Amino acid sequence: MDISLKGKRALITGASSGLGEAISKELASSGVNIGLNYHSHPEDADRVSGELEKTGAEVIEFRADVSDSKQAFDMVDFFVKKWGGIDILVNNAGIDGKHALSWEADLSEWEKVVKINLFGPFYCAREALKHMVAQKKGVILNITSVHETIPWSGYGSYTASKAGLSMLSKTMAQEAGSSGVRVLCLAPGAIKTPINQNVWSNPENLNDLVSKIPFGRMGEPEEVARVAAFLVSDAASYITGCTVFVDGAMKDYANFIHGG
Ligand code: NAD
């Protein structure tokens, strides 16, 4: 199947590591021009851009904190002006935050997670949708998590932010659908990236995690990236307002009471 992404213009947030890096690579190798957002560690952004450029893709790095509305707006504005429009926004940047039961949670830590995981995607989508609705085409792919449906003890800010992002996406899909713009979510299960290195680098923690995944193993970033490429392509032209899970059936396993 030809997923026809050549020449599209995509902004990917949090693209200097993990899933953002893998999605950027998959899209770049399909001929997409990449706006590579990163927040910290410019050396990682440089490393990823160097690899993407080998595919012949045009790559522009942009440092911005997506939880800062001005920085997010300026970033989208920059790419729209530079490219003369925007076809794809992948809201991937996110953090899981520090473990804390709700009644022990530090307010600034709690708010930080929600600001990055929910406000950030909203800020970027708000600006991108203005252009996508006007140009009557575009796709926004929001990276949520199996924890948009699975409660996760000790990570209330994470679950709330991902569930909120899921419902926001459905609402934006309703709003923008008649303009031909799609908004949807991809919910990864447990994928081996820096975000959960403390789990997969420790055999005991890894065994515990894998026991929660019916498919019996963690996923690889490329397994998520391939689905992301399909979902932002015209091959997925009738998929909007929903979440696609890439999780080895993890969301059907509810035993997260001890924190995962
Ligand atoms: P990761 O830590 O490698 O990637 C997260 C990226 O977000 C990093 O590059 C980080 O610098 C960036 N980021 C953090 N705060 C930012 C900010 N304020 N502004 C801009 N960028 C910021 O981990 P990952 O696993 O690749 O995570 C990517 C997304 O996937 C996250 O939204 C995460 O919640 C989601 N996710 C991951 C898994 C998994 O198992 N890896 C599972 C479910 C959901």
Tab-separated table of C-alpha atoms and ligand atoms in Angstrom:
chain	number	residue	atom	x	y	z
A	1	MET	CA	0.000	0.000	0.000
A	2	ASP	CA	1.285	3.453	-0.894
A	3	ILE	CA	0.606	5.710	2.057
A	4	SER	CA	1.420	8.810	-0.017
A	5	LEU	CA	3.083	11.145	2.449
A	6	LYS	CA	5.653	12.626	0.070
A	7	GLY	CA	5.986	16.404	0.393
A	8	LYS	CA	3.714	16.697	3.460
A	9	ARG	CA	4.745	19.085	6.222
A	10	ALA	CA	4.698	17.699	9.760
A	11	LEU	CA	5.444	19.257	13.128
A	12	ILE	CA	6.298	16.642	15.749
A	13	THR	CA	6.665	17.673	19.380
A	14	GLY	CA	9.169	16.033	21.716
A	15	ALA	CA	10.893	14.586	18.660
A	16	SER	CA	14.448	14.290	19.966
A	17	SER	CA	13.945	10.945	21.731
A	18	GLY	CA	11.790	7.840	22.036
A	19	LEU	CA	8.518	7.709	20.125
A	20	GLY	CA	8.878	11.227	18.694
A	21	GLU	CA	12.239	10.264	17.244
A	22	ALA	CA	10.862	7.027	15.784
A	23	ILE	CA	7.794	8.752	14.309
A	24	SER	CA	10.009	11.474	12.800
A	25	LYS	CA	12.230	8.839	11.206
A	26	GLU	CA	9.269	6.908	9.803
A	27	LEU	CA	7.696	10.052	8.330
A	28	ALA	CA	10.998	11.415	7.004
A	29	SER	CA	11.677	8.137	5.232
A	30	SER	CA	8.231	8.490	3.590
A	31	GLY	CA	9.201	11.894	2.163
A	32	VAL	CA	7.708	14.169	4.832
A	33	ASN	CA	9.363	17.487	5.712
A	34	ILE	CA	9.877	17.519	9.458
A	35	GLY	CA	9.522	20.294	12.037
A	36	LEU	CA	11.430	18.765	14.918
A	37	ASN	CA	10.410	20.227	18.253
A	38	TYR	CA	12.546	19.622	21.294
A	39	HIS	CA	12.645	21.113	24.747
A	40	SER	CA	16.017	20.251	26.243
A	41	HIS	CA	19.264	18.588	25.132
A	42	PRO	CA	19.922	20.243	21.742
A	43	GLU	CA	22.595	17.602	21.114
A	44	ASP	CA	19.842	14.955	20.912
A	45	ALA	CA	17.867	17.105	18.478
A	46	ASP	CA	21.004	17.542	16.341
A	47	ARG	CA	21.649	13.790	16.375
A	48	VAL	CA	18.074	13.005	15.267
A	49	SER	CA	18.060	15.705	12.565
A	50	GLY	CA	21.350	14.371	11.225
A	51	GLU	CA	19.792	10.924	10.858
A	52	LEU	CA	16.604	12.285	9.297
A	53	GLU	CA	18.522	14.355	6.773
A	54	LYS	CA	20.152	11.187	5.450
A	55	THR	CA	16.695	10.241	4.099
A	56	GLY	CA	16.680	13.452	2.028
A	57	ALA	CA	14.002	15.029	4.216
A	58	GLU	CA	14.030	18.717	5.008
A	59	VAL	CA	14.372	19.027	8.799
A	60	ILE	CA	14.026	22.173	10.864
A	61	GLU	CA	14.681	22.040	14.598
A	62	PHE	CA	12.662	24.289	16.902
A	63	ARG	CA	13.260	24.569	20.620
A	64	ALA	CA	10.044	25.243	22.547
A	65	ASP	CA	8.331	24.268	25.754
A	66	VAL	CA	4.881	23.140	24.617
A	67	SER	CA	3.415	23.930	28.034
A	68	ASP	CA	4.139	27.612	27.472
A	69	SER	CA	1.326	28.974	25.297
A	70	LYS	CA	3.418	31.719	23.723
A	71	GLN	CA	6.237	29.348	22.810
A	72	ALA	CA	3.755	26.831	21.380
A	73	PHE	CA	1.900	29.477	19.350
A	74	ASP	CA	5.150	30.992	18.062
A	75	MET	CA	6.390	27.563	17.033
A	76	VAL	CA	3.298	26.668	15.000
A	77	ASP	CA	3.263	30.146	13.508
A	78	PHE	CA	6.921	29.804	12.508
A	79	PHE	CA	6.297	26.555	10.618
A	80	VAL	CA	3.088	27.773	8.960
A	81	LYS	CA	4.934	30.843	7.650
A	82	LYS	CA	8.030	28.868	6.669
A	83	TRP	CA	6.092	26.138	4.862
A	84	GLY	CA	3.074	28.163	3.717
A	85	GLY	CA	0.782	25.808	5.676
A	86	ILE	CA	0.903	22.672	7.775
A	87	ASP	CA	-0.414	19.185	6.974
A	88	ILE	CA	0.346	17.143	10.088
A	89	LEU	CA	0.770	17.869	13.785
A	90	VAL	CA	1.890	15.044	16.050
A	91	ASN	CA	1.458	16.040	19.690
A	92	ASN	CA	3.902	13.571	21.180
A	93	ALA	CA	5.744	15.477	23.946
A	94	GLY	CA	4.839	14.193	27.374
A	95	ILE	CA	6.062	13.208	30.814
A	96	ASP	CA	4.733	10.754	33.380
A	97	GLY	CA	5.665	12.765	36.462
A	98	LYS	CA	6.676	11.652	39.931
A	99	HIS	CA	4.857	8.866	41.739
A	100	ALA	CA	2.543	10.328	44.389
A	101	LEU	CA	-0.830	9.282	45.707
A	102	SER	CA	-3.397	11.989	45.034
A	103	TRP	CA	-3.569	13.184	48.632
A	104	GLU	CA	0.209	13.449	48.787
A	105	ALA	CA	0.742	15.061	45.391
A	106	ASP	CA	2.847	18.175	45.154
A	107	LEU	CA	0.683	20.736	43.376
A	108	SER	CA	3.382	22.159	41.145
A	109	GLU	CA	4.442	18.650	40.023
A	110	TRP	CA	0.808	17.713	39.329
A	111	GLU	CA	0.172	20.865	37.346
A	112	LYS	CA	3.407	20.446	35.386
A	113	VAL	CA	2.302	17.048	34.041
A	114	VAL	CA	-1.120	18.329	33.020
A	115	LYS	CA	0.361	21.453	31.447
A	116	ILE	CA	2.776	19.457	29.292
A	117	ASN	CA	0.478	16.524	28.436
A	118	LEU	CA	-2.855	18.314	27.979
A	119	PHE	CA	-2.390	22.067	27.706
A	120	GLY	CA	0.637	21.623	25.406
A	121	PRO	CA	-1.248	19.571	22.784
A	122	PHE	CA	-4.181	21.977	23.067
A	123	TYR	CA	-1.973	25.027	22.485
A	124	CYS	CA	-0.336	23.459	19.418
A	125	ALA	CA	-3.628	22.088	18.052
A	126	ARG	CA	-5.425	25.401	18.570
A	127	GLU	CA	-2.955	27.194	16.339
A	128	ALA	CA	-2.619	24.389	13.785
A	129	LEU	CA	-6.389	23.982	13.452
A	130	LYS	CA	-6.823	27.630	12.457
A	131	HIS	CA	-4.777	26.898	9.354
A	132	MET	CA	-5.983	23.347	8.756
A	133	VAL	CA	-9.647	24.354	8.910
A	134	ALA	CA	-9.004	27.299	6.561
A	135	GLN	CA	-7.063	25.142	4.083
A	136	LYS	CA	-9.667	22.356	4.490
A	137	LYS	CA	-7.166	19.601	5.136
A	138	GLY	CA	-4.860	18.388	7.841
A	139	VAL	CA	-4.388	15.753	10.538
A	140	ILE	CA	-3.652	16.055	14.222
A	141	LEU	CA	-2.395	12.910	15.913
A	142	ASN	CA	-2.301	13.102	19.685
A	143	ILE	CA	-0.186	10.545	21.505
A	144	THR	CA	-2.158	9.501	24.557
A	145	SER	CA	-1.581	6.216	26.403
A	146	VAL	CA	-3.327	3.064	27.540
A	147	HIS	CA	-3.714	5.191	30.676
A	148	GLU	CA	-6.385	7.207	28.928
A	149	THR	CA	-8.540	4.277	30.084
A	150	ILE	CA	-6.488	2.339	32.693
A	151	PRO	CA	-6.316	3.969	36.122
A	152	TRP	CA	-2.698	4.038	37.365
A	153	SER	CA	-2.210	4.376	41.075
A	154	GLY	CA	0.307	7.100	41.913
A	155	TYR	CA	0.052	8.770	38.504
A	156	GLY	CA	-3.250	10.651	38.669
A	157	SER	CA	-1.932	13.676	36.810
A	158	TYR	CA	-0.775	11.426	33.960
A	159	THR	CA	-4.036	9.478	33.679
A	160	ALA	CA	-6.117	12.650	33.950
A	161	SER	CA	-4.048	14.406	31.288
A	162	LYS	CA	-4.208	11.501	28.840
A	163	ALA	CA	-7.944	10.901	29.363
A	164	GLY	CA	-8.495	14.635	28.953
A	165	LEU	CA	-6.483	14.672	25.748
A	166	SER	CA	-8.543	11.782	24.408
A	167	MET	CA	-11.830	13.611	24.982
A	168	LEU	CA	-10.408	16.892	23.706
A	169	SER	CA	-9.386	15.085	20.522
A	170	LYS	CA	-12.879	13.697	19.997
A	171	THR	CA	-14.327	17.154	20.490
A	172	MET	CA	-11.870	18.777	18.088
A	173	ALA	CA	-12.609	15.998	15.575
A	174	GLN	CA	-16.305	16.906	15.740
A	175	GLU	CA	-15.546	20.590	15.364
A	176	ALA	CA	-13.145	20.256	12.428
A	177	GLY	CA	-14.639	17.240	10.660
A	178	SER	CA	-16.824	19.169	8.226
A	179	SER	CA	-13.670	20.977	7.064
A	180	GLY	CA	-12.013	17.697	6.168
A	181	VAL	CA	-9.599	17.859	9.095
A	182	ARG	CA	-8.984	14.712	11.147
A	183	VAL	CA	-8.088	14.624	14.845
A	184	LEU	CA	-7.348	11.332	16.537
A	185	CYS	CA	-5.232	9.622	19.169
A	186	LEU	CA	-2.680	6.869	19.173
A	187	ALA	CA	-2.435	5.194	22.579
A	188	PRO	CA	0.788	3.264	23.141
A	189	GLY	CA	1.036	0.529	25.729
A	190	ALA	CA	4.454	-0.123	27.288
A	191	ILE	CA	7.024	0.823	24.659
A	192	LYS	CA	10.749	0.718	25.322
A	193	THR	CA	11.852	4.374	25.434
A	194	PRO	CA	13.670	6.697	27.855
A	195	ILE	CA	10.378	7.465	29.668
A	196	ASN	CA	10.291	3.982	31.248
A	197	GLN	CA	13.994	3.087	31.225
A	198	ASN	CA	13.876	2.680	35.015
A	199	VAL	CA	11.453	-0.212	34.426
A	200	TRP	CA	12.976	-2.070	31.456
A	201	SER	CA	16.560	-1.714	32.668
A	202	ASN	CA	15.733	-3.646	35.844
A	203	PRO	CA	14.877	-7.342	35.244
A	204	GLU	CA	12.509	-7.561	38.213
A	205	ASN	CA	10.576	-4.456	37.173
A	206	LEU	CA	10.542	-5.611	33.560
A	207	ASN	CA	9.076	-9.013	34.488
A	208	ASP	CA	6.387	-7.311	36.545
A	209	LEU	CA	5.506	-4.986	33.659
A	210	VAL	CA	5.475	-7.757	31.061
A	211	SER	CA	3.102	-9.741	33.299
A	212	LYS	CA	0.556	-6.982	32.615
A	213	ILE	CA	0.838	-7.279	28.828
A	214	PRO	CA	-1.162	-10.115	27.287
A	215	PHE	CA	1.163	-10.107	24.256
A	216	GLY	CA	4.035	-10.950	26.598
A	217	ARG	CA	6.555	-8.257	25.720
A	218	MET	CA	7.107	-4.520	25.554
A	219	GLY	CA	6.655	-2.794	22.212
A	220	GLU	CA	9.393	-1.188	20.138
A	221	PRO	CA	9.178	2.492	19.098
A	222	GLU	CA	9.131	1.489	15.414
A	223	GLU	CA	5.952	-0.541	15.988
A	224	VAL	CA	4.246	2.664	17.107
A	225	ALA	CA	5.849	4.787	14.400
A	226	ARG	CA	4.539	2.597	11.564
A	227	VAL	CA	0.969	2.955	12.836
A	228	ALA	CA	1.445	6.708	13.278
A	229	ALA	CA	2.560	7.022	9.639
A	230	PHE	CA	-0.543	5.172	8.464
A	231	LEU	CA	-2.863	7.242	10.668
A	232	VAL	CA	-1.571	10.595	9.384
A	233	SER	CA	-1.721	9.447	5.769
A	234	ASP	CA	-4.652	9.660	3.387
A	235	ALA	CA	-4.870	5.863	3.602
A	236	ALA	CA	-6.597	6.517	6.958
A	237	SER	CA	-8.924	9.115	5.420
A	238	TYR	CA	-12.042	7.942	7.289
A	239	ILE	CA	-10.442	7.487	10.730
A	240	THR	CA	-11.090	10.413	13.045
A	241	GLY	CA	-12.391	11.151	16.535
A	242	CYS	CA	-11.106	7.906	18.024
A	243	THR	CA	-8.113	6.275	19.679
A	244	VAL	CA	-6.057	3.550	18.061
A	245	PHE	CA	-4.308	1.403	20.682
A	246	VAL	CA	-0.849	-0.012	19.955
A	247	ASP	CA	-0.462	-1.941	23.170
A	248	GLY	CA	-0.254	-5.739	22.852
A	249	ALA	CA	-3.746	-5.793	24.441
A	250	MET	CA	-2.463	-4.080	27.592
A	251	LYS	CA	-5.481	-1.851	28.017
A	252	ASP	CA	-7.569	-4.932	28.734
A	253	TYR	CA	-5.422	-5.759	31.758
A	254	ALA	CA	-6.743	-3.807	34.712
A	255	ASN	CA	-4.415	-4.894	37.515
A	256	PHE	CA	-2.490	-1.649	37.908
A	257	ILE	CA	-3.393	-1.197	41.562
A	258	HIS	CA	0.218	-1.411	42.726
A	259	GLY	CA	1.422	1.260	40.290
A	260	GLY	CA	2.777	-0.622	37.256
B	1	NAD	P1	10.521	10.247	25.971
B	1	NAD	O1	10.805	10.722	27.346
B	1	NAD	O2	11.642	9.696	25.171
B	1	NAD	O3	9.856	11.401	25.100
B	1	NAD	C1	9.158	12.485	25.610
B	1	NAD	C2	9.663	13.718	24.897
B	1	NAD	O4	8.894	14.863	25.308
B	1	NAD	C3	11.137	14.027	25.254
B	1	NAD	O5	11.870	14.224	24.056
B	1	NAD	C4	11.047	15.295	26.067
B	1	NAD	O6	12.166	16.139	25.921
B	1	NAD	C5	9.785	15.930	25.463
B	1	NAD	N1	9.220	16.947	26.349
B	1	NAD	C6	9.003	16.850	27.692
B	1	NAD	N2	8.510	18.003	28.147
B	1	NAD	C7	8.408	18.839	27.072
B	1	NAD	C8	7.959	20.171	26.909
B	1	NAD	N3	7.517	20.890	27.948
B	1	NAD	N4	7.981	20.710	25.668
B	1	NAD	C9	8.426	20.004	24.610
B	1	NAD	N5	8.872	18.717	24.708
B	1	NAD	C10	8.853	18.170	25.932
B	1	NAD	O7	9.364	9.186	26.124
B	1	NAD	P2	8.395	8.544	25.030
B	1	NAD	O8	8.031	7.215	25.529
B	1	NAD	O9	8.952	8.666	23.672
B	1	NAD	O10	7.103	9.461	25.174
B	1	NAD	C11	6.459	10.076	24.066
B	1	NAD	C12	4.964	10.158	24.330
B	1	NAD	O11	4.438	8.834	24.363
B	1	NAD	C13	4.588	10.807	25.660
B	1	NAD	O12	3.473	11.638	25.465
B	1	NAD	C14	4.225	9.616	26.518
B	1	NAD	O13	3.290	9.941	27.530
B	1	NAD	C15	3.621	8.690	25.484
B	1	NAD	N6	3.577	7.292	25.896
B	1	NAD	C16	4.716	6.559	25.986
B	1	NAD	C17	4.614	5.238	26.385
B	1	NAD	C18	5.812	4.358	26.496
B	1	NAD	O14	5.666	3.226	27.001
B	1	NAD	N7	6.979	4.746	26.068
B	1	NAD	C19	3.375	4.680	26.676
B	1	NAD	C20	2.245	5.474	26.580
B	1	NAD	C21	2.348	6.780	26.172
